[in-house]
CSV table of C-alpha atoms in Angstrom, one decimal:
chain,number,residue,atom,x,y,z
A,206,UNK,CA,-141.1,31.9,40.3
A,207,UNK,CA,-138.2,34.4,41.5
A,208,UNK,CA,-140.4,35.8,44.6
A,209,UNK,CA,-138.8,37.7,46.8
A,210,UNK,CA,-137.7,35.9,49.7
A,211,UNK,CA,-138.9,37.1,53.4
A,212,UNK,CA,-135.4,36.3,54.6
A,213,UNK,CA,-133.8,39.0,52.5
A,214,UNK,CA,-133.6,42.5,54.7
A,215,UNK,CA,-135.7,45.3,53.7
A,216,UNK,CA,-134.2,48.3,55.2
A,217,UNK,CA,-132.2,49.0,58.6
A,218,UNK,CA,-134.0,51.3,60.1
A,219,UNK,CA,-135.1,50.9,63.6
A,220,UNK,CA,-138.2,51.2,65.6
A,221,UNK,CA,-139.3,52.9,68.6
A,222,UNK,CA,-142.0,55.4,69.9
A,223,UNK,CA,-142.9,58.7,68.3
A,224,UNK,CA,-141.9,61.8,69.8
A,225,UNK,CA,-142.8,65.2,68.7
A,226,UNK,CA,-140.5,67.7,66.9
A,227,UNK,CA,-141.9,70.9,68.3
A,228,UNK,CA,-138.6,71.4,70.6
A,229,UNK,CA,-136.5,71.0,67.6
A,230,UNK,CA,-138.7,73.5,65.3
A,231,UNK,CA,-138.6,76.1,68.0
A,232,UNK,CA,-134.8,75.7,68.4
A,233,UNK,CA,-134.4,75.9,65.2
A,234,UNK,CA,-136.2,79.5,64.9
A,235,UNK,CA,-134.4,80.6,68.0
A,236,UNK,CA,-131.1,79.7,66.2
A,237,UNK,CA,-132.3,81.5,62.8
A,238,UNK,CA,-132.3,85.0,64.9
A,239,UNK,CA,-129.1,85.4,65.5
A,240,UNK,CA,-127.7,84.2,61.5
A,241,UNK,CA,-130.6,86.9,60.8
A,242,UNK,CA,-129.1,89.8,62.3
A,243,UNK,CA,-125.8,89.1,61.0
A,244,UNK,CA,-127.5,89.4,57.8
A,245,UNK,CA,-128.9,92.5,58.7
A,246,UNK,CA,-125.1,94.2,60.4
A,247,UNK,CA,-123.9,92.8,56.9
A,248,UNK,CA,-126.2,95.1,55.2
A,249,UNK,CA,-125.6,97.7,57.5
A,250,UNK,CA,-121.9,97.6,57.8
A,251,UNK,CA,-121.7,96.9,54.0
A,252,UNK,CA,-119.7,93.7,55.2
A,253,UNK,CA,-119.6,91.6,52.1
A,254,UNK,CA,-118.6,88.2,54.0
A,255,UNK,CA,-121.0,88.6,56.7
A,256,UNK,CA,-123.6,89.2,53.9
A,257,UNK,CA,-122.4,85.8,52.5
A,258,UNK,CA,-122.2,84.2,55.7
A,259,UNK,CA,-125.7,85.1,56.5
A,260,UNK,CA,-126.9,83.7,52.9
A,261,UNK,CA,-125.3,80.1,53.6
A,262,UNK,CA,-126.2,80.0,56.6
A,263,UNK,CA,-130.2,81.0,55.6
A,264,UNK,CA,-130.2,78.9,53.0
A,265,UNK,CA,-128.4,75.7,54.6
A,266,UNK,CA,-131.4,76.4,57.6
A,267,UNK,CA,-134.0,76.6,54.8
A,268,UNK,CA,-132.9,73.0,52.9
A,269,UNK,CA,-132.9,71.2,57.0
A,270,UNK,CA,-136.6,72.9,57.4
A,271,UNK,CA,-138.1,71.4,54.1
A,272,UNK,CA,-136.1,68.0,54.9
A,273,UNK,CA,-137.5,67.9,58.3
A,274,UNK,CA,-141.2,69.2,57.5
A,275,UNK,CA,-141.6,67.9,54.0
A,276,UNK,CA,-139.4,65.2,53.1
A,277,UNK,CA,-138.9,63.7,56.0
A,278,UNK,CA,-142.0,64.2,58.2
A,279,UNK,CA,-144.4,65.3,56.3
A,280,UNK,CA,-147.1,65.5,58.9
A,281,UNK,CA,-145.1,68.0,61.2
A,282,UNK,CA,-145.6,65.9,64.0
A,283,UNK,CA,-143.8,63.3,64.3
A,284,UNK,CA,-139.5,62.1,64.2
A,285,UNK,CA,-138.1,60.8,61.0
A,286,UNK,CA,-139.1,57.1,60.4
A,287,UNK,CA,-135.6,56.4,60.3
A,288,UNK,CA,-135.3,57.5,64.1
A,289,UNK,CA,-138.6,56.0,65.1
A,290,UNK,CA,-138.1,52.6,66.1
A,291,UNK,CA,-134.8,52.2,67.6
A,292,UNK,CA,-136.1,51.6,71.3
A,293,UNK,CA,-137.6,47.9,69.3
A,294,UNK,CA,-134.6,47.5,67.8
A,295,UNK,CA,-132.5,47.7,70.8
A,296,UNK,CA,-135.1,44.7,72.3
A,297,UNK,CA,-134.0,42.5,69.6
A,298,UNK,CA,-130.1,42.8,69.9
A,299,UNK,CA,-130.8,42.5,73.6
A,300,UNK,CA,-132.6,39.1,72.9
A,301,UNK,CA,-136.0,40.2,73.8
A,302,UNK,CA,-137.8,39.1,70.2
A,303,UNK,CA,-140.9,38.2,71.4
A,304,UNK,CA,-141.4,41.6,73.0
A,305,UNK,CA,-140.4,43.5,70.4
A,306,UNK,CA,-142.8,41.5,68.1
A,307,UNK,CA,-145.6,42.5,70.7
A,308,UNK,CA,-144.0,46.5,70.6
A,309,UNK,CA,-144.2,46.2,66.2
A,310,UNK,CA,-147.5,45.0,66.7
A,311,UNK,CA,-148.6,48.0,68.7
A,312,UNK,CA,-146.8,50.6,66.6
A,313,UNK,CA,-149.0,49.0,63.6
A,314,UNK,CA,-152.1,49.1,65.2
A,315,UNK,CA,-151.5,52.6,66.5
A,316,UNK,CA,-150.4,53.7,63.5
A,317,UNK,CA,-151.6,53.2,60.0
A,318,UNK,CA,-148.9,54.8,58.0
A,319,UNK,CA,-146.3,52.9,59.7
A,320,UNK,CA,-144.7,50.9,56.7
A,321,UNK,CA,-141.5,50.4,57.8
A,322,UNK,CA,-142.6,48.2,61.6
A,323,UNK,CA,-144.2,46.4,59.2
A,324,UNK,CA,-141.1,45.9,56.8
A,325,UNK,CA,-139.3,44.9,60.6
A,326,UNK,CA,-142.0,42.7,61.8
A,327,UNK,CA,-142.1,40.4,58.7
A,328,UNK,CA,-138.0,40.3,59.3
A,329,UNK,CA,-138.1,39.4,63.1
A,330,UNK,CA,-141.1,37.0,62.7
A,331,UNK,CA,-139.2,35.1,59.7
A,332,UNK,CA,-136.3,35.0,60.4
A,333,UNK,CA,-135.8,35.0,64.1
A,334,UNK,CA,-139.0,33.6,65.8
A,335,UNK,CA,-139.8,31.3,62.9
A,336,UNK,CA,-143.6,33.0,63.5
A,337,UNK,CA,-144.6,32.3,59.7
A,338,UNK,CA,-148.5,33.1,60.3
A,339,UNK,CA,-147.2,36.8,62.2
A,340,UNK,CA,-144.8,37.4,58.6
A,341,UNK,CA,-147.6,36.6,56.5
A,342,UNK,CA,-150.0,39.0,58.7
A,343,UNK,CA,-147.3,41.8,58.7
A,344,UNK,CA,-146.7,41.2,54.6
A,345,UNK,CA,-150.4,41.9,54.3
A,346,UNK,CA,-150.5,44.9,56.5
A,347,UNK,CA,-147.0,46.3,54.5
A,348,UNK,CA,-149.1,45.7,51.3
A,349,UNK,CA,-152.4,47.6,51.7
A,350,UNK,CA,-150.0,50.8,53.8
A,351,UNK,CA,-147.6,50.9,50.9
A,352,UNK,CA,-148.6,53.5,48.2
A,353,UNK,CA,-147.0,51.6,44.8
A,354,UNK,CA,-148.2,48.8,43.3
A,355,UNK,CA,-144.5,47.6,42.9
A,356,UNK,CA,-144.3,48.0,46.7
A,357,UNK,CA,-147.7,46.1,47.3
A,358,UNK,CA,-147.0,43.4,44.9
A,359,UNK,CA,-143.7,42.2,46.6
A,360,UNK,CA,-144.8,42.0,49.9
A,361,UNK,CA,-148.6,39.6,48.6
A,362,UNK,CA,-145.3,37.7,47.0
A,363,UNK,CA,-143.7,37.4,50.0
A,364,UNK,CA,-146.7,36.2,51.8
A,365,UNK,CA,-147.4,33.6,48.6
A,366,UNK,CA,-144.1,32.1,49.4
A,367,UNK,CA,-144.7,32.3,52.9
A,368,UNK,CA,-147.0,30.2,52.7
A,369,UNK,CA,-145.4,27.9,49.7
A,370,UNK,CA,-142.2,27.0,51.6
A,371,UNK,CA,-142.1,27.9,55.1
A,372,UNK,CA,-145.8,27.3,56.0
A,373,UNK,CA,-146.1,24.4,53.6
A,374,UNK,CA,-149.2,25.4,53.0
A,375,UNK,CA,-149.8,25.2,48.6
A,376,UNK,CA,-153.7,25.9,48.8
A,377,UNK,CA,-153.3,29.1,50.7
A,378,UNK,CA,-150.6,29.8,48.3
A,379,UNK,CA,-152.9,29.2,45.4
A,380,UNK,CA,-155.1,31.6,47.0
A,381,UNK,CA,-152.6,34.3,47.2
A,382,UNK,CA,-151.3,34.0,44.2
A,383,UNK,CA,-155.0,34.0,42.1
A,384,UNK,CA,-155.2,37.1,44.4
A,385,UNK,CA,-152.3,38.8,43.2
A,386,UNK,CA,-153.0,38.2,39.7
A,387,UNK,CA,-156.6,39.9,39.9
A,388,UNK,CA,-155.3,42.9,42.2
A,389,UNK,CA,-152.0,43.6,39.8
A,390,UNK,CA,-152.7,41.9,36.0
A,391,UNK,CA,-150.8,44.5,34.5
A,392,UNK,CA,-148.1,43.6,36.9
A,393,UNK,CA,-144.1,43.0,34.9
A,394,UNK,CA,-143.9,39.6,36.2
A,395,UNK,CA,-147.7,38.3,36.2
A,396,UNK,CA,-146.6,35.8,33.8
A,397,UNK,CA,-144.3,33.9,36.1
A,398,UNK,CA,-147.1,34.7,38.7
A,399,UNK,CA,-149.4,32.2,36.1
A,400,UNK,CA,-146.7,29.8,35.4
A,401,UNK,CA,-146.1,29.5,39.7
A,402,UNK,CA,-149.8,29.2,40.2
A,403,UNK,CA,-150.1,26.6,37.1
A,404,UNK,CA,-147.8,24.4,38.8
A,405,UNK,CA,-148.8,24.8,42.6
A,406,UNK,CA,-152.5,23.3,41.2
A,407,UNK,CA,-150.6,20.3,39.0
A,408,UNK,CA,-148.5,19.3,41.9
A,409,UNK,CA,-151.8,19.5,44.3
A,410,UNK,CA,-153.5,18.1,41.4
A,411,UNK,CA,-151.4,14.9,41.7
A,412,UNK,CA,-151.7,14.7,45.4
A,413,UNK,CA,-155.3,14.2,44.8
């Protein structure tokens, strides 16, 4: 079965506390006043290039406010994901893995749209502290936070393997995988799923 492996990275983003953007929205309308009455002396003065300069400017502000308020946060709260994690990050290259295990941990628990500590805690745990119970516990918390089933499925395959290979543990694999099958049947690859479980039972079959 080609599962993806928990070695492989997910994404590069970093991980750190949350900090609020109202300082940057009320800059950001501070700075629109100005460009705003250059619009308006453009009008006035019948200034064809500070009319255009005032139209760029506008609309460049406009595509960074729906970036930053509904692309990439949403909520209108809280930093960019891809900004959010960096202080974790930083423990890591500094040596301090354990910690910044304990500081995903947190950011999971505090946080239950956090996908991406999630995505880093399955990384660090695998690869780096060899914690194969904490990747299997992250996999499951990226699973049930990701919204699509493609999403969902890969990480309760990376947990299945998890537990094939590195935990060496076929029951629990067994386990996973029957539960996989029954959450995503319609799933592209649920007939390598089948022929994966099929042959984890033989081989344990044989054991017997």
């Amino acid at each position: 079965m080609a599962m993806p492996s928990p070695l492989t990275p997910l994404r590069s983003e970093g991980a750190g506390k949350r900090k609020k953007e109202t300082d940057a929205r009320t800059a950001m309308r501070r700075m629109l006043l100005p460009f705003a009455l250059v619009t308006v002396l453009g009008f006035v003065l019948g200034s064809t290039p500070l009319v255009m300069v005032g139209a760029i400017v506008w609309a460049g502000w406009f595509i960074y406010y729906v970036l930053l308020t509904r692309v990439l946060d949403p909520r209108g709260e809280d930093t960019p994901y891809v900004n959010q994690h960096s202080e974790i990050q930083a423990m890591v290259m500094r040596g301090q893995k354990e910690r910044a295990a304990q500081a995903y941990r947190e950011a999971i628990t505090a946080d239950p749209t956090d996908v991406l500590a999630c995505e880093q805690l399955v990384q660090l745990a695998a690869r780096e502290l060899k914690d194969y119970e904490l990747a299997v516990w992250a996999c499951r918390e990226a699973e049930r936070r990701h919204a699509l089933p493609g999403k969902k499925l890969t990480f309760g395959m990376m947990a299945a393997e998890l537990y094939r290979d590195q935990l060496g543990d076929p029951r629990r694999a067994v386990v996973e995988l029957s539960r996989l099958l029954s959450t995503y049947p319609d799933a592209p690859n649920a007939a390598a799923l089948k022929e994966e479980l099929e042959l984890i039972k033989s081989h344990l079959f044989e054991a017997t």
